[in-house]
Amino acid sequence: GKEILMSSRYETVGEVCLGLTRVLEEMEEPELLAVARLLSQRLTAPQAFITAVGETSTGKSTLINGLLQEAILPTAASPTTGTVTQVVCLKTAETRFLAINRDGTQEELTLEDFRELAVRPDPDLLRLQLRTEPRSRAYDGFNVIDTPGYNALLAEHEEILRRCLPESDVVLFVAGYRTGFGQPDQDLFEVVRTATARDETIPYLLVINRVPEGVGLSDRRVQEI
């Protein structure tokens, strides 16, 4: 096995991992083989996990729509995200909408049902998932997590948020220009800080949304936030 892994014909980490998978198949090591296969999958089809957090009506869903260049998540002046929603960017023949339930099952949804559950989630719902092909191949493998506004979070959703955050590659902290950075934002920031405390390499990106035209970094309100 060592000779196979050290062979010069393996030029990339992915190729080494594939070689390791073949060795583990021959050795009949099912648990290690499962890990090696998962690693191979992640190396050949890398993914990035981005979690957007913020107060209610700061425009998180609108921001994600702008990132993906498509009005894919429901938006309105009133709060529209009532549950955790995962947008998965991948090559697919058609956009799919799914409900991931608390009992581990999942079911296909229509667009209408998806939008309804996004605002008023069912008690049995763990999260919503939307699988779509991005307009740009640069976004392949992106997993964008849209969360309810912190002051609208249920206890169950906060627990999901605490699980999502440590697995994130980037945390987008969205604040509104007019509403500023108040006590609810501070409370949410403490949740984010505590949940990611074990990995100080996770970057936080502050997004100040709905900034008036012509306002820049030197603006007093921006500096205050």
mmCIF file of C-alpha atoms in Angstrom:
data_model
loop_
_atom_site.group_PDB
_atom_site.id
_atom_site.type_symbol
_atom_site.label_atom_id
_atom_site.label_comp_id
_atom_site.label_asym_id
_atom_site.label_seq_id
_atom_site.Cartn_x
_atom_site.Cartn_y
_atom_site.Cartn_z
ATOM 1 C CA GLY A 1 0.000 0.000 0.000
ATOM 2 C CA LYS A 2 2.792 2.410 0.865
ATOM 3 C CA GLU A 3 4.460 1.789 -2.495
ATOM 4 C CA ILE A 4 1.202 2.587 -4.282
ATOM 5 C CA LEU A 5 0.727 5.870 -2.393
ATOM 6 C CA MET A 6 4.332 6.967 -2.854
ATOM 7 C CA SER A 7 4.315 6.291 -6.582
ATOM 8 C CA SER A 8 5.384 9.276 -8.680
ATOM 9 C CA ARG A 9 2.354 8.838 -10.924
ATOM 10 C CA TYR A 10 0.215 10.535 -8.272
ATOM 11 C CA GLU A 11 0.616 14.257 -8.943
ATOM 12 C CA THR A 12 -2.286 15.777 -7.013
ATOM 13 C CA VAL A 13 -3.843 15.319 -3.589
ATOM 14 C CA GLY A 14 -6.986 14.076 -5.300
ATOM 15 C CA GLU A 15 -5.069 11.348 -7.098
ATOM 16 C CA VAL A 16 -3.390 10.295 -3.847
ATOM 17 C CA CYS A 17 -6.813 10.079 -2.221
ATOM 18 C CA LEU A 18 -8.112 7.895 -5.046
ATOM 19 C CA GLY A 19 -5.073 5.653 -4.599
ATOM 20 C CA LEU A 20 -5.786 5.468 -0.869
ATOM 21 C CA THR A 21 -9.394 4.491 -1.627
ATOM 22 C CA ARG A 22 -8.225 1.555 -3.759
ATOM 23 C CA VAL A 23 -5.820 0.420 -1.016
ATOM 24 C CA LEU A 24 -8.595 0.516 1.607
ATOM 25 C CA GLU A 25 -10.878 -1.451 -0.704
ATOM 26 C CA GLU A 26 -8.230 -4.195 -0.914
ATOM 27 C CA MET A 27 -7.692 -4.095 2.856
ATOM 28 C CA GLU A 28 -11.468 -4.302 3.481
ATOM 29 C CA GLU A 29 -11.540 -1.365 5.882
ATOM 30 C CA PRO A 30 -15.165 -0.130 5.534
ATOM 31 C CA GLU A 31 -15.030 2.755 8.024
ATOM 32 C CA LEU A 32 -11.778 4.223 6.682
ATOM 33 C CA LEU A 33 -12.985 3.579 3.137
ATOM 34 C CA ALA A 34 -16.120 5.665 3.757
ATOM 35 C CA VAL A 35 -13.982 8.562 5.002
ATOM 36 C CA ALA A 36 -11.613 8.257 2.033
ATOM 37 C CA ARG A 37 -14.517 8.274 -0.430
ATOM 38 C CA LEU A 38 -16.002 11.360 1.227
ATOM 39 C CA LEU A 39 -12.604 13.089 1.061
ATOM 40 C CA SER A 40 -12.264 12.160 -2.624
ATOM 41 C CA GLN A 41 -15.689 13.605 -3.317
ATOM 42 C CA ARG A 42 -14.842 16.849 -1.525
ATOM 43 C CA LEU A 43 -11.540 17.154 -3.420
ATOM 44 C CA THR A 44 -13.027 16.479 -6.861
ATOM 45 C CA ALA A 45 -16.151 18.573 -6.224
ATOM 46 C CA PRO A 46 -15.174 21.158 -3.582
ATOM 47 C CA GLN A 47 -17.896 23.011 -1.707
ATOM 48 C CA ALA A 48 -18.022 26.303 0.165
ATOM 49 C CA PHE A 49 -20.459 27.054 2.981
ATOM 50 C CA ILE A 50 -21.568 30.662 3.495
ATOM 51 C CA THR A 51 -23.946 31.562 6.333
ATOM 52 C CA ALA A 52 -25.837 34.865 6.226
ATOM 53 C CA VAL A 53 -27.024 36.177 9.586
ATOM 54 C CA GLY A 54 -28.605 39.421 10.695
ATOM 55 C CA GLU A 55 -31.633 41.155 12.112
ATOM 56 C CA THR A 56 -35.092 40.854 10.570
ATOM 57 C CA SER A 57 -35.574 42.810 7.320
ATOM 58 C CA THR A 58 -31.914 43.726 6.814
ATOM 59 C CA GLY A 59 -32.117 42.241 3.306
ATOM 60 C CA LYS A 60 -30.272 38.922 3.661
ATOM 61 C CA SER A 61 -32.423 37.166 1.063
ATOM 62 C CA THR A 62 -32.081 40.076 -1.360
ATOM 63 C CA LEU A 63 -28.311 39.993 -0.873
ATOM 64 C CA ILE A 64 -28.188 36.259 -1.678
ATOM 65 C CA ASN A 65 -30.343 36.813 -4.766
ATOM 66 C CA GLY A 66 -27.874 39.459 -5.880
ATOM 67 C CA LEU A 67 -24.933 37.147 -5.253
ATOM 68 C CA LEU A 68 -26.529 34.408 -7.378
ATOM 69 C CA GLN A 69 -27.805 36.937 -9.963
ATOM 70 C CA GLU A 70 -31.291 35.487 -9.760
ATOM 71 C CA ALA A 71 -34.424 36.304 -7.714
ATOM 72 C CA ILE A 72 -34.502 32.820 -6.262
ATOM 73 C CA LEU A 73 -35.449 33.523 -2.631
ATOM 74 C CA PRO A 74 -38.692 35.311 -1.715
ATOM 75 C CA THR A 75 -38.233 38.950 -0.703
ATOM 76 C CA ALA A 76 -40.580 41.679 0.532
ATOM 77 C CA ALA A 77 -40.659 44.739 2.759
ATOM 78 C CA SER A 78 -41.950 42.540 5.583
ATOM 79 C CA PRO A 79 -39.979 39.538 6.965
ATOM 80 C CA THR A 80 -39.991 36.648 4.456
ATOM 81 C CA THR A 81 -37.547 34.094 5.920
ATOM 82 C CA GLY A 82 -39.118 32.132 8.738
ATOM 83 C CA THR A 83 -36.838 29.109 8.637
ATOM 84 C CA VAL A 84 -33.264 28.195 7.779
ATOM 85 C CA THR A 85 -32.935 27.870 3.996
ATOM 86 C CA GLN A 86 -29.984 26.263 2.215
ATOM 87 C CA VAL A 87 -29.274 27.227 -1.400
ATOM 88 C CA VAL A 88 -27.127 24.548 -3.070
ATOM 89 C CA CYS A 89 -25.423 25.567 -6.317
ATOM 90 C CA LEU A 90 -24.718 22.609 -8.579
ATOM 91 C CA LYS A 91 -25.157 21.365 -12.125
ATOM 92 C CA THR A 92 -28.767 20.239 -12.397
ATOM 93 C CA ALA A 93 -31.351 19.865 -15.141
ATOM 94 C CA GLU A 94 -33.945 21.832 -13.170
ATOM 95 C CA THR A 95 -34.257 23.764 -9.936
ATOM 96 C CA ARG A 96 -35.517 21.568 -7.100
ATOM 97 C CA PHE A 97 -37.212 22.599 -3.862
ATOM 98 C CA LEU A 98 -37.051 20.294 -0.840
ATOM 99 C CA ALA A 99 -38.227 20.175 2.754
ATOM 100 C CA ILE A 100 -35.768 18.544 5.161
ATOM 101 C CA ASN A 101 -37.816 17.281 8.102
ATOM 102 C CA ARG A 102 -36.813 16.775 11.713
ATOM 103 C CA ASP A 103 -37.249 13.002 11.429
ATOM 104 C CA GLY A 104 -34.546 12.845 8.740
ATOM 105 C CA THR A 105 -36.917 12.492 5.796
ATOM 106 C CA GLN A 106 -37.099 14.881 2.859
ATOM 107 C CA GLU A 107 -39.796 15.683 0.359
ATOM 108 C CA GLU A 108 -40.051 17.498 -2.955
ATOM 109 C CA LEU A 109 -41.937 20.792 -2.946
ATOM 110 C CA THR A 110 -43.515 23.003 -5.556
ATOM 111 C CA LEU A 111 -42.262 26.586 -5.817
ATOM 112 C CA GLU A 112 -45.511 27.781 -4.242
ATOM 113 C CA ASP A 113 -45.178 25.410 -1.258
ATOM 114 C CA PHE A 114 -41.516 26.360 -0.865
ATOM 115 C CA ARG A 115 -42.349 30.061 -0.678
ATOM 116 C CA GLU A 116 -45.190 29.412 1.740
ATOM 117 C CA LEU A 117 -42.982 27.353 4.072
ATOM 118 C CA ALA A 118 -40.196 29.944 3.821
ATOM 119 C CA VAL A 119 -42.504 32.461 5.494
ATOM 120 C CA ARG A 120 -44.573 30.141 7.696
ATOM 121 C CA PRO A 121 -42.656 26.923 8.403
ATOM 122 C CA ASP A 122 -44.304 23.670 9.433
ATOM 123 C CA PRO A 123 -43.466 22.486 12.997
ATOM 124 C CA ASP A 124 -41.955 19.283 11.554
ATOM 125 C CA LEU A 125 -39.639 21.206 9.210
ATOM 126 C CA LEU A 126 -35.925 21.320 10.003
ATOM 127 C CA ARG A 127 -34.861 23.439 7.049
ATOM 128 C CA LEU A 128 -35.653 24.174 3.425
ATOM 129 C CA GLN A 129 -33.256 23.332 0.626
ATOM 130 C CA LEU A 130 -33.133 24.782 -2.858
ATOM 131 C CA ARG A 131 -30.902 23.079 -5.451
ATOM 132 C CA THR A 132 -30.202 25.211 -8.471
ATOM 133 C CA GLU A 133 -27.700 25.643 -11.289
ATOM 134 C CA PRO A 134 -25.943 29.003 -10.869
ATOM 135 C CA ARG A 135 -25.686 31.406 -13.775
ATOM 136 C CA SER A 136 -21.913 31.469 -13.341
ATOM 137 C CA ARG A 137 -19.799 28.319 -13.077
ATOM 138 C CA ALA A 138 -17.722 30.230 -10.504
ATOM 139 C CA TYR A 139 -20.484 29.510 -7.977
ATOM 140 C CA ASP A 140 -20.514 25.727 -8.457
ATOM 141 C CA GLY A 141 -20.274 24.077 -5.042
ATOM 142 C CA PHE A 142 -21.578 27.119 -3.143
ATOM 143 C CA ASN A 143 -23.895 26.368 -0.212
ATOM 144 C CA VAL A 144 -25.493 29.597 0.984
ATOM 145 C CA ILE A 145 -27.446 29.433 4.255
ATOM 146 C CA ASP A 146 -30.170 32.054 4.633
ATOM 147 C CA THR A 147 -31.314 32.399 8.254
ATOM 148 C CA PRO A 148 -34.351 34.070 9.849
ATOM 149 C CA GLY A 149 -33.826 37.468 11.411
ATOM 150 C CA TYR A 150 -32.361 36.987 14.867
ATOM 151 C CA ASN A 151 -35.286 38.602 16.673
ATOM 152 C CA ALA A 152 -37.603 36.182 14.811
ATOM 153 C CA LEU A 153 -35.578 33.023 15.517
ATOM 154 C CA LEU A 154 -37.297 30.149 17.246
ATOM 155 C CA ALA A 155 -35.261 28.196 19.781
ATOM 156 C CA GLU A 156 -35.036 25.281 17.318
ATOM 157 C CA HIS A 157 -33.733 27.533 14.563
ATOM 158 C CA GLU A 158 -31.140 29.079 16.852
ATOM 159 C CA GLU A 159 -29.853 25.578 17.596
ATOM 160 C CA ILE A 160 -29.590 24.889 13.833
ATOM 161 C CA LEU A 161 -27.771 28.202 13.431
ATOM 162 C CA ARG A 162 -25.293 27.248 16.139
ATOM 163 C CA ARG A 163 -24.593 24.013 14.244
ATOM 164 C CA CYS A 164 -24.234 25.748 10.859
ATOM 165 C CA LEU A 165 -21.829 28.432 11.988
ATOM 166 C CA PRO A 166 -18.843 26.215 12.954
ATOM 167 C CA GLU A 167 -19.086 24.486 9.540
ATOM 168 C CA SER A 168 -19.076 27.777 7.639
ATOM 169 C CA ASP A 169 -16.215 28.966 5.467
ATOM 170 C CA VAL A 170 -17.496 32.550 5.683
ATOM 171 C CA VAL A 171 -20.077 34.293 7.877
ATOM 172 C CA LEU A 172 -21.915 37.239 6.320
ATOM 173 C CA PHE A 173 -23.154 39.550 9.084
ATOM 174 C CA VAL A 174 -25.799 41.791 7.526
ATOM 175 C CA ALA A 175 -26.781 45.093 9.152
ATOM 176 C CA GLY A 176 -29.142 47.747 7.827
ATOM 177 C CA TYR A 177 -27.865 51.281 7.231
ATOM 178 C CA ARG A 178 -30.944 52.927 8.727
ATOM 179 C CA THR A 179 -31.458 50.528 11.638
ATOM 180 C CA GLY A 180 -27.770 50.485 12.530
ATOM 181 C CA PHE A 181 -26.122 48.039 14.931
ATOM 182 C CA GLY A 182 -28.389 47.701 17.946
ATOM 183 C CA GLN A 183 -28.699 45.371 20.922
ATOM 184 C CA PRO A 184 -30.244 42.495 18.889
ATOM 185 C CA ASP A 185 -27.260 42.705 16.528
ATOM 186 C CA GLN A 186 -24.911 42.589 19.507
ATOM 187 C CA ASP A 187 -26.752 39.552 20.904
ATOM 188 C CA LEU A 188 -26.508 37.808 17.529
ATOM 189 C CA PHE A 189 -22.820 38.677 17.254
ATOM 190 C CA GLU A 190 -22.226 36.959 20.602
ATOM 191 C CA VAL A 191 -23.994 33.836 19.281
ATOM 192 C CA VAL A 192 -21.777 33.888 16.176
ATOM 193 C CA ARG A 193 -18.613 34.521 18.190
ATOM 194 C CA THR A 194 -19.368 31.734 20.657
ATOM 195 C CA ALA A 195 -20.346 29.224 17.958
ATOM 196 C CA THR A 196 -17.146 29.833 15.961
ATOM 197 C CA ALA A 197 -14.782 30.208 18.922
ATOM 198 C CA ARG A 198 -12.988 26.940 18.191
ATOM 199 C CA ASP A 199 -11.963 28.060 14.706
ATOM 200 C CA GLU A 200 -10.567 31.587 14.654
ATOM 201 C CA THR A 201 -9.824 31.280 10.925
ATOM 202 C CA ILE A 202 -13.503 31.661 9.941
ATOM 203 C CA PRO A 203 -13.803 35.200 8.533
ATOM 204 C CA TYR A 204 -16.726 37.505 9.303
ATOM 205 C CA LEU A 205 -17.763 39.873 6.532
ATOM 206 C CA LEU A 206 -19.840 42.855 7.645
ATOM 207 C CA VAL A 207 -22.372 43.840 4.982
ATOM 208 C CA ILE A 208 -24.108 47.195 5.495
ATOM 209 C CA ASN A 209 -27.206 46.873 3.361
ATOM 210 C CA ARG A 210 -29.518 49.462 1.818
ATOM 211 C CA VAL A 211 -26.931 52.232 1.875
ATOM 212 C CA PRO A 212 -28.079 55.458 0.174
ATOM 213 C CA GLU A 213 -26.479 56.279 -3.150
ATOM 214 C CA GLY A 214 -23.194 58.118 -2.831
ATOM 215 C CA VAL A 215 -22.482 56.984 0.743
ATOM 216 C CA GLY A 216 -18.965 55.603 1.304
ATOM 217 C CA LEU A 217 -16.749 54.245 4.067
ATOM 218 C CA SER A 218 -16.160 57.716 5.492
ATOM 219 C CA ASP A 219 -19.864 58.199 6.192
ATOM 220 C CA ARG A 220 -20.577 58.765 9.882
ATOM 221 C CA ARG A 221 -23.330 56.130 10.033
ATOM 222 C CA VAL A 222 -21.125 53.551 8.320
ATOM 223 C CA GLN A 223 -18.299 54.297 10.728
ATOM 224 C CA GLU A 224 -20.693 53.969 13.673
ATOM 225 C CA ILE A 225 -21.828 50.518 12.505
#
